[in-house]
Tab-separated table of C-alpha atoms in Angstrom:
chain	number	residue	atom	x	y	z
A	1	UNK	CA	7.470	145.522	59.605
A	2	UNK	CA	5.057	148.649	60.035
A	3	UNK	CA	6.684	150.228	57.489
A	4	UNK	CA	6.608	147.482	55.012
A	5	UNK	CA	2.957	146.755	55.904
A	6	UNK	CA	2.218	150.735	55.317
A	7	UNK	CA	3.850	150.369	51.897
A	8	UNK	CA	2.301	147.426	51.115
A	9	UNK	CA	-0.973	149.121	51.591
A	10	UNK	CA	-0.113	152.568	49.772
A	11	UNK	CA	1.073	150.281	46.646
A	12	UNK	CA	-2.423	148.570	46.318
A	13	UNK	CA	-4.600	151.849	46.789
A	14	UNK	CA	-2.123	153.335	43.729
A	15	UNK	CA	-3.252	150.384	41.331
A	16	UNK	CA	-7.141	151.061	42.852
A	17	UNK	CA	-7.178	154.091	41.849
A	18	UNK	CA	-5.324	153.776	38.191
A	19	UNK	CA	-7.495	151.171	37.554
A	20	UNK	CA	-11.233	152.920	39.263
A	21	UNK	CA	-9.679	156.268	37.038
A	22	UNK	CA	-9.762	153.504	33.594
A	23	UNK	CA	-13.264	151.876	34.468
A	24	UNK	CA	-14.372	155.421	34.729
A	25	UNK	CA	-12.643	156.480	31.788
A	26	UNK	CA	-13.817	153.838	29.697
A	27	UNK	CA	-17.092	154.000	30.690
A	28	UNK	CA	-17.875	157.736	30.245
A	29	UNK	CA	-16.437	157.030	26.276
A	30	UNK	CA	-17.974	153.860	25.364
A	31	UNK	CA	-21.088	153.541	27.998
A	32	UNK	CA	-23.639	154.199	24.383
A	33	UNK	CA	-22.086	151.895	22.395
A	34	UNK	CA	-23.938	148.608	24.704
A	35	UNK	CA	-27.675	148.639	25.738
A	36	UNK	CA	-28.888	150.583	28.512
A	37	UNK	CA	-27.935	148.822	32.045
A	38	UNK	CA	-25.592	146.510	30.894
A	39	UNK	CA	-22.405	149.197	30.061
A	40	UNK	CA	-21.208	148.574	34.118
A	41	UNK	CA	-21.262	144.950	33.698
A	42	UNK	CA	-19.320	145.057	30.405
A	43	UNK	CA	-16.826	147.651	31.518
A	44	UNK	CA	-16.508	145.550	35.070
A	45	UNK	CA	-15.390	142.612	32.612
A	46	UNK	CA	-13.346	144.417	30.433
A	47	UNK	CA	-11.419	146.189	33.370
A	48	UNK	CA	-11.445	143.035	35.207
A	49	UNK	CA	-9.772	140.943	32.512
A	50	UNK	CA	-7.296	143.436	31.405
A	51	UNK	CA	-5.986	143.829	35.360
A	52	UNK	CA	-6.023	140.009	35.251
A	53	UNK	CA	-3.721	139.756	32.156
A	54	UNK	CA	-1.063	142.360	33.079
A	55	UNK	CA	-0.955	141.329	36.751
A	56	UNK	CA	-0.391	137.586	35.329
A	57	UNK	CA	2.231	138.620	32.788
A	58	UNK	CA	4.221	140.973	35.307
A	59	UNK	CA	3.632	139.082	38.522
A	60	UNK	CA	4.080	135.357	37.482
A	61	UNK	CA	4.876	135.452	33.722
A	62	UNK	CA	7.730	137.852	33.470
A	63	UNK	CA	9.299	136.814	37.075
A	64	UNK	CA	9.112	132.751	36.265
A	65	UNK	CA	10.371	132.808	32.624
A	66	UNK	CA	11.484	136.099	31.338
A	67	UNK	CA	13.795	136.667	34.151
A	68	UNK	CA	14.992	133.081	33.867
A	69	UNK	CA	15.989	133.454	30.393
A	70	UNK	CA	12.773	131.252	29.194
A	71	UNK	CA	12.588	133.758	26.085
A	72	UNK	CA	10.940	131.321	23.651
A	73	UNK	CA	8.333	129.884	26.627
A	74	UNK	CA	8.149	133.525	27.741
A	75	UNK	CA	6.743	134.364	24.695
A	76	UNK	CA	4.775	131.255	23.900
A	77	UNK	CA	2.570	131.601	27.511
A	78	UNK	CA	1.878	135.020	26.821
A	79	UNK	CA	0.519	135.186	23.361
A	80	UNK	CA	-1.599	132.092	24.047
A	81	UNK	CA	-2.748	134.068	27.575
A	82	UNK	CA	-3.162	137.018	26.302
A	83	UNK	CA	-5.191	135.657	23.306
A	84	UNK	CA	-7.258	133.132	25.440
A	85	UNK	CA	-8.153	136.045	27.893
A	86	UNK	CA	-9.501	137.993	24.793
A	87	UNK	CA	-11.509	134.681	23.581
A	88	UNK	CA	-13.082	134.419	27.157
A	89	UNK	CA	-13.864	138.326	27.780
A	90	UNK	CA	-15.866	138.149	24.557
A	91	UNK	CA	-17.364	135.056	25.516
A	92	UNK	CA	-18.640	136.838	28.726
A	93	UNK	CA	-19.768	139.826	27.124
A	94	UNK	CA	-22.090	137.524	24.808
A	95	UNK	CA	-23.780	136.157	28.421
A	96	UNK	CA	-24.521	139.851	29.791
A	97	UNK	CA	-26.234	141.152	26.499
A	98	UNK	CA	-28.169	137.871	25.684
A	99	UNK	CA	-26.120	137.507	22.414
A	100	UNK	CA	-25.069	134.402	21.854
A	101	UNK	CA	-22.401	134.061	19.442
A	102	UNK	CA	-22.043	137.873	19.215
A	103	UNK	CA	-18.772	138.112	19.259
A	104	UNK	CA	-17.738	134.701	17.190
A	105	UNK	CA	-14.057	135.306	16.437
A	106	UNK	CA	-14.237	132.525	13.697
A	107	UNK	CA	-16.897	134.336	11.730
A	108	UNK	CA	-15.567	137.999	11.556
A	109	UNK	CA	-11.903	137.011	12.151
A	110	UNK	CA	-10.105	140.118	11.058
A	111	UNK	CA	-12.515	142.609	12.704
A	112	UNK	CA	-12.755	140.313	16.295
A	113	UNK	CA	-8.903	140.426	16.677
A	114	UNK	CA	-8.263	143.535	15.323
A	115	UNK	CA	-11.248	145.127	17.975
A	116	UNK	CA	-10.375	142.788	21.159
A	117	UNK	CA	-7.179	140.754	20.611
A	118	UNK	CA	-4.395	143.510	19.519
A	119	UNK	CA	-5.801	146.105	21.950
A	120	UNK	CA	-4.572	143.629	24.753
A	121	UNK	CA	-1.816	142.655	23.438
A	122	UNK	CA	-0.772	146.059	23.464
A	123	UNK	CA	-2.391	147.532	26.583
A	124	UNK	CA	-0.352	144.871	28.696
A	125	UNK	CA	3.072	144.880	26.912
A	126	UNK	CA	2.533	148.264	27.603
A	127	UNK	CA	2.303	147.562	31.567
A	128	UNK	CA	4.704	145.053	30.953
A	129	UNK	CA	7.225	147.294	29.763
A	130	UNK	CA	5.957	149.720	33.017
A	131	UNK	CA	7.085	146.456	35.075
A	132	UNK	CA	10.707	146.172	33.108
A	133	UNK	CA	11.674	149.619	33.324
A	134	UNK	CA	10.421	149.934	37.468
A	135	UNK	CA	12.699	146.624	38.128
A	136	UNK	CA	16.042	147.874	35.753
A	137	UNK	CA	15.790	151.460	37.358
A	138	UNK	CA	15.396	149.508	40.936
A	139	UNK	CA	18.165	146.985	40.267
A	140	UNK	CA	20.216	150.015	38.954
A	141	UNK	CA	19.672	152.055	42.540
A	142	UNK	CA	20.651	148.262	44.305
A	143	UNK	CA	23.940	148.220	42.443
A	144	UNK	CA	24.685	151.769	42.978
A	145	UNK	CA	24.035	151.135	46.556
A	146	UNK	CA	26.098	148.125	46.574
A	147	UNK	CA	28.851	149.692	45.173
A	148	UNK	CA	28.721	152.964	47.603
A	149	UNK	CA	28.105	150.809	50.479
A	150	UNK	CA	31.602	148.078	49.452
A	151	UNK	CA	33.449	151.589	48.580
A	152	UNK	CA	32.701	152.963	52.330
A	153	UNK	CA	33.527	149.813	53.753
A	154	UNK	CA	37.143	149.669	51.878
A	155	UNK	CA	37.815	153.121	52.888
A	156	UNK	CA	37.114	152.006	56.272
A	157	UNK	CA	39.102	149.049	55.774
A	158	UNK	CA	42.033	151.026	55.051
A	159	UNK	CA	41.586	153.200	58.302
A	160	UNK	CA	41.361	150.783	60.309
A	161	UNK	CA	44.202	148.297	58.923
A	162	UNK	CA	47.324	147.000	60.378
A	163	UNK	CA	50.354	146.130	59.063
A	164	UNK	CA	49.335	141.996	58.632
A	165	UNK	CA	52.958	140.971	58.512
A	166	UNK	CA	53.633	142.873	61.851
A	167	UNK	CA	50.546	140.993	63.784
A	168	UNK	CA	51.281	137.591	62.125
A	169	UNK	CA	55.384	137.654	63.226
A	170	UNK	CA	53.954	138.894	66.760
A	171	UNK	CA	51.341	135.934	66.688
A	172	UNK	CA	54.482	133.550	65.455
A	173	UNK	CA	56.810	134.939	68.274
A	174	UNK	CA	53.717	134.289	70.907
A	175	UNK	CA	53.329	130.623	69.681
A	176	UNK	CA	56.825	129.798	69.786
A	177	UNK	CA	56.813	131.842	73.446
A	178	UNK	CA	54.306	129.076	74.891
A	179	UNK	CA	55.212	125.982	76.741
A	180	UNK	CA	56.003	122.714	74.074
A	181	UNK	CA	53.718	121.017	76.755
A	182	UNK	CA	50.813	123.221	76.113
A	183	UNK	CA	49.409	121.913	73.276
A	184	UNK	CA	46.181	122.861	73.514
A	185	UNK	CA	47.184	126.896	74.067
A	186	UNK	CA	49.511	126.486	70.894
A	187	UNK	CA	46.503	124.618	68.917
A	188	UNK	CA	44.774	127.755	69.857
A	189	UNK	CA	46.744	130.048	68.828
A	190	UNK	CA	46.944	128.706	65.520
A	191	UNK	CA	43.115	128.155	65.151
A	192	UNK	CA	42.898	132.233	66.075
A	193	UNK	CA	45.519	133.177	63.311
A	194	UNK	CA	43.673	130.857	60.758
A	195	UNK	CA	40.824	133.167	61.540
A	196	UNK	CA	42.414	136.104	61.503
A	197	UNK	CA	44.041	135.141	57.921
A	198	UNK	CA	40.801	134.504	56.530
A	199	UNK	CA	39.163	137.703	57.640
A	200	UNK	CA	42.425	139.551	56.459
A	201	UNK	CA	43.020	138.531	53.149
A	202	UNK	CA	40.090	135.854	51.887
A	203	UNK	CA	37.156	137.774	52.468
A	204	UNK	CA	37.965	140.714	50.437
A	205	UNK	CA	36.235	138.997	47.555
A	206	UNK	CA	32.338	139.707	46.970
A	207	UNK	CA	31.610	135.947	47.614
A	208	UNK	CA	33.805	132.930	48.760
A	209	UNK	CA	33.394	128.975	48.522
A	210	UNK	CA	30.636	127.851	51.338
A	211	UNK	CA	33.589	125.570	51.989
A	212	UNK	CA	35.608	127.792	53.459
A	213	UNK	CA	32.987	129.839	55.253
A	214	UNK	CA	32.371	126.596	56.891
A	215	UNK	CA	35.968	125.873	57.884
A	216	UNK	CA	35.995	129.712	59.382
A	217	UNK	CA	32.950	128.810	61.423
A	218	UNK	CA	34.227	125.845	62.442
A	219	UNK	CA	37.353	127.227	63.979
A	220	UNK	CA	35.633	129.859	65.558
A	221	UNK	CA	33.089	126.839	67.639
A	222	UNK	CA	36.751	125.231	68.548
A	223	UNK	CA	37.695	127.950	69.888
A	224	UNK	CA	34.619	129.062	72.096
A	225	UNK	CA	34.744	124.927	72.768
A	226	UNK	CA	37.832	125.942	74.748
A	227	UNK	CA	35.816	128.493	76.985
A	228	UNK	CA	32.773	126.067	78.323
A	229	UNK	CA	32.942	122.932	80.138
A	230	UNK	CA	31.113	119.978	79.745
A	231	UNK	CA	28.096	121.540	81.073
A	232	UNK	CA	27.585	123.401	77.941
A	233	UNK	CA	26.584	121.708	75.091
A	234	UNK	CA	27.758	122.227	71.347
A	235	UNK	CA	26.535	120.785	68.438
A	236	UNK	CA	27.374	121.833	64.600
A	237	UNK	CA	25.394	119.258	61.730
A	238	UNK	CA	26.557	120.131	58.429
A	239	UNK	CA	24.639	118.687	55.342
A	240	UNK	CA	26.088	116.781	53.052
A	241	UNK	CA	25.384	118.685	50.398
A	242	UNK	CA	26.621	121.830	51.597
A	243	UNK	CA	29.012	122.532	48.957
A	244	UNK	CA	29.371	123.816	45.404
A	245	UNK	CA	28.592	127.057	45.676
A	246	UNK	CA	29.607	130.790	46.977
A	247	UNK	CA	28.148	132.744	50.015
A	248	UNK	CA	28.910	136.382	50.693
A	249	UNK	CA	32.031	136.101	53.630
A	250	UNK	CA	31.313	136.819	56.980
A	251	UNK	CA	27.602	136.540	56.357
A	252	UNK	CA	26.599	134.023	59.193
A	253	UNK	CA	29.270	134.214	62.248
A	254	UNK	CA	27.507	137.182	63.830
A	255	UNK	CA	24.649	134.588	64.868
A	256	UNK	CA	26.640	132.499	65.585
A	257	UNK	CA	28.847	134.933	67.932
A	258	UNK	CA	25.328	136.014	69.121
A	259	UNK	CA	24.471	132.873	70.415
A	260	UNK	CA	27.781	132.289	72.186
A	261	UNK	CA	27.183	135.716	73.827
A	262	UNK	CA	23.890	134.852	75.460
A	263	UNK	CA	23.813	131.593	76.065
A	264	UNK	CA	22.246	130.048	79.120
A	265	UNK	CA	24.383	129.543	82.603
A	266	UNK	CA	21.800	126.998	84.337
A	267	UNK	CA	23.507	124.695	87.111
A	268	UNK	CA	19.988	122.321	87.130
A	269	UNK	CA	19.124	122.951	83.134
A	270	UNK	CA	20.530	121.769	79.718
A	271	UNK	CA	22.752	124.602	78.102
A	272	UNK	CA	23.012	124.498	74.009
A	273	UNK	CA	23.908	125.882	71.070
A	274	UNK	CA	22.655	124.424	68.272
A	275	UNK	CA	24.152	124.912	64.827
A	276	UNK	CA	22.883	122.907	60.958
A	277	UNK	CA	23.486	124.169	57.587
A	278	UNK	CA	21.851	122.369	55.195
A	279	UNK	CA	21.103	122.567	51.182
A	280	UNK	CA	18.110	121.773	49.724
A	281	UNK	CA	18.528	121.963	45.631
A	282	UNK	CA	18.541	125.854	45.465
A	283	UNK	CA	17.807	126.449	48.945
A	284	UNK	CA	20.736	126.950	51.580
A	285	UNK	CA	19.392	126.882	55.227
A	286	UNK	CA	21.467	128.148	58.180
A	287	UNK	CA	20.132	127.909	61.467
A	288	UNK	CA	21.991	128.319	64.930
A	289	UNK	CA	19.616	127.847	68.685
A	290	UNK	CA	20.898	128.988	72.099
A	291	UNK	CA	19.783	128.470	75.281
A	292	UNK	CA	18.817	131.466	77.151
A	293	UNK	CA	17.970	133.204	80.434
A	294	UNK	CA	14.656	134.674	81.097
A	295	UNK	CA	16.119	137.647	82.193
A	296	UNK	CA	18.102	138.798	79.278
A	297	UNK	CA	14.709	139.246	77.857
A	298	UNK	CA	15.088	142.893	79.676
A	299	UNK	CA	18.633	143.360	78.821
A	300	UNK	CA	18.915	146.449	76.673
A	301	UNK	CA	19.977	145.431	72.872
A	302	UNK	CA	24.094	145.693	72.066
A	303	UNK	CA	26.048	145.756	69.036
A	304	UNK	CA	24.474	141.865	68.544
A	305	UNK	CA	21.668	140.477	67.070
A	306	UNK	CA	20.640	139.763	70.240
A	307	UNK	CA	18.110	142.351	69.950
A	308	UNK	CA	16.521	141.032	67.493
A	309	UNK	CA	14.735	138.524	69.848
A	310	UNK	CA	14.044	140.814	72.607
A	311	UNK	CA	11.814	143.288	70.618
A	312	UNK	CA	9.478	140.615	70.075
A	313	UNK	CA	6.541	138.983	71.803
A	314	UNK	CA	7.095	135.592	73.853
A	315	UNK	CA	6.102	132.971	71.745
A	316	UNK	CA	6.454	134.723	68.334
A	317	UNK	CA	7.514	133.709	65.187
A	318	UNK	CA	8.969	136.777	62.700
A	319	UNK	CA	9.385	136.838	59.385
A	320	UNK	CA	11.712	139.488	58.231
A	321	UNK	CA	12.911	140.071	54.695
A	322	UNK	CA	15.767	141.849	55.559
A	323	UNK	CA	13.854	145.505	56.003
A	324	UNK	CA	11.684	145.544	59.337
A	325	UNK	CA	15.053	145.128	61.779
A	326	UNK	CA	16.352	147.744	64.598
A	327	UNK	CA	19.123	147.436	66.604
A	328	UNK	CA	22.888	147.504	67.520
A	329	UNK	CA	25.566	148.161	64.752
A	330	UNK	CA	26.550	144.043	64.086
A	331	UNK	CA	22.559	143.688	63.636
A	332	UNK	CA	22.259	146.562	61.449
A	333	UNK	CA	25.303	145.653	59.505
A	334	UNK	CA	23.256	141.763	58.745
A	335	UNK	CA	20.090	143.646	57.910
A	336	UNK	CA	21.999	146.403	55.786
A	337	UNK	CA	24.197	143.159	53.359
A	338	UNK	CA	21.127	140.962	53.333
A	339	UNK	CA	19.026	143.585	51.929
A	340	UNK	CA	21.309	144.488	49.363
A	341	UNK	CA	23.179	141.345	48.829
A	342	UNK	CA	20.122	139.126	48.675
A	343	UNK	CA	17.089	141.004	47.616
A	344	UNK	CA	14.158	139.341	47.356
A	345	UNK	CA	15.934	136.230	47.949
A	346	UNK	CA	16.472	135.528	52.093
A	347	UNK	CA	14.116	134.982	54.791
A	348	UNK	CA	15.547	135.383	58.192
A	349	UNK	CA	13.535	133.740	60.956
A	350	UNK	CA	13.148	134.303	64.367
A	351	UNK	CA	11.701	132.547	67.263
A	352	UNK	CA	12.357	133.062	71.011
A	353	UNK	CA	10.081	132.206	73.986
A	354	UNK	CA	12.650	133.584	76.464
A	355	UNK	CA	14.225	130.232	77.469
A	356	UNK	CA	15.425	129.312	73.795
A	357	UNK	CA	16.461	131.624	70.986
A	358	UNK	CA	16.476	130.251	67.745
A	359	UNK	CA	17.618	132.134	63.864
A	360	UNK	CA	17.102	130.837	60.699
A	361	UNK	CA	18.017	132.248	57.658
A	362	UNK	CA	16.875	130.703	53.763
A	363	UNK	CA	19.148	131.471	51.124
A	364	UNK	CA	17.619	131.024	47.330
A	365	UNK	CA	20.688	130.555	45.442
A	366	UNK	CA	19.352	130.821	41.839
């Protein structure tokens, strides 16, 4: 967060001083051509209303439509903005030099657009096109990034692999080794290799059906079901409309295998874990709470996202975008996919007051 808060700041005194070096600039060339005393004020309002068009076109008009493939309203909203900007500038001009009607557009039409209108047209498609090539040459780092990181983790896919048939026959021979009676060790065993198949051999696509990312979460809650007794309690509230669309695999069971990890062990208190998923038109929501101990509050962090919680104040709130976390290897690993996976487009939550722990993560899906 410090270093996104330090960039944050270097970013905006970058645009001060391009734009301080332009109201300079412009009023060292063109400080005679308005009467004595006034050439600050008119610069202020020229400066001023030229940083107010390209910040609206980059900032709101170009994210909104042009990314959205809103071409013809795209262009529309910014030739009436940029002209209606123009129209007001000279408008407020007239008011500092006492010249009402100065700058009438109707009666000197040519001259008024060709002197105010077309200069801004072309001074912000020109930061416009700044805007374009900064976000291709950024989405074109993401991808290579994306593609280094998927290569690395196929290599180390390979490396690490077993022979699937081998492990599945062994986990066949083991089911077929256990008591008929046994049901429940048998219903097990099963529920394991269904999770073991889907890590195997669905999740080597880039995304998968929500459907069956659900199903894998499922079966892993039946099976950690099997560990606690009734004085643990386990709930799982799936939306409705939780459906129709494709999540990156494996992107939510480490919270959920954190909360497992440190839940509570009270004898007098209520033990949880809490898990929804819900949809809300383009917004998925996943959010899994765990009772806690006090005490694991000075646990040092582990490979879980555990750590997450315990680097911040009692009481807090965070709200990470997917570049302020530190810890163990499964939280880097979260950070590392949602940062590349879904830029710009997650918010990961966090809340703990050292008896609760609670994650939520907000998924924009368009």
């Amino acid at each position: 967060m410090d270093r996104l808060l330090t960039s944050l700041r270097l970013y905006k005194i970058h645009h001060l001083l391009a734009w301080a070096v332009l109201f300079f600039g412009w009023y060292y060339f063109r400080h005679q051509d308005y009467p004595a005393g006034l050439a600050w004020w008119i610069n202020l309002v020229k400066v001023g209303m030229l940083a107010l068009m390209v910040y609206t076109t980059n900032y709101l008009l170009i994210p909104r439509l042009l990314y959205k493939k809103k071409y013809v309203l795209f262009g529309g909203a910014f030739i009436l903005f940029v002209f209606s900007c123009s129209l007001l500038k000279m408008r407020v001009e007239e008011q500092i030099m006492h010249r009402p009607n100065y700058f009438n557009i109707w009666s000197d039409f040519k001259i008024r657009v060709y002197d105010n209108v077309i200069p801004h047209f072309l001074l912000v498609s020109t930061g416009a096109a700044f805007k374009l090539l900064m976000d291709y040459a950024r989405s074109q780092r993401r991808l290579a990034e994306v593609s280094k990181e998927k290569s690395e983790a196929e290599l180390n896919f390979l490396k690490s692999q077993i022979n699937p048939h081998l492990l599945f026959n062994s986990l066949n021979a083991i089911y077929f080794l256990i008591d008929k009676q046994n049901g429940a060790a048998r219903q097990s065993l099963l529920q394991f290799s269904d999770l073991l198949r889907y890590q195997l051999y669905d999740c080597n696509a880039d995304t998968i059906e929500i459907e069956k990312e659900v199903t894998y979460l499922q079966d892993y809650i039946k099976l950690q079901r099997l560990r606690r007794d009734q004085q643990y309690e386990i709930q799982v509230n799936i939306g409705e409309d939780v459906g129709g669309f494709r999540i990156t695999p494996l992107l939510l069971i480490p919270f959920i295998e954190n909360a497992f990890k440190h839940i509570s062990h009270h004898t007098d208190q209520r033990n949880f874990v809490q898990v929804e998923l819900s949809r809300n038109k383009d917004l998925f929501r996943f959010a899994v709470e765990n009772s806690r101990e006090h005490r694991q509050a000075s646990v040092e962090p582990s490979d879980s996202i555990r750590s997450i919680g315990s680097t911040r104040p009692t009481g807090s709130t965070s709200t990470i975008d997917g570049t302020g976390l530190t810890g163990g290897i499964g939280l880097n690993n979260v950070q590392r996919r949602l940062s590349l996976l879904y830029p710009e487009k997650h918010e990961l939550k966090i809340q703990d007051n050292h008896t609760t722990f609670k994650v939520t993560l907000d998924l924009h899906l368009s």
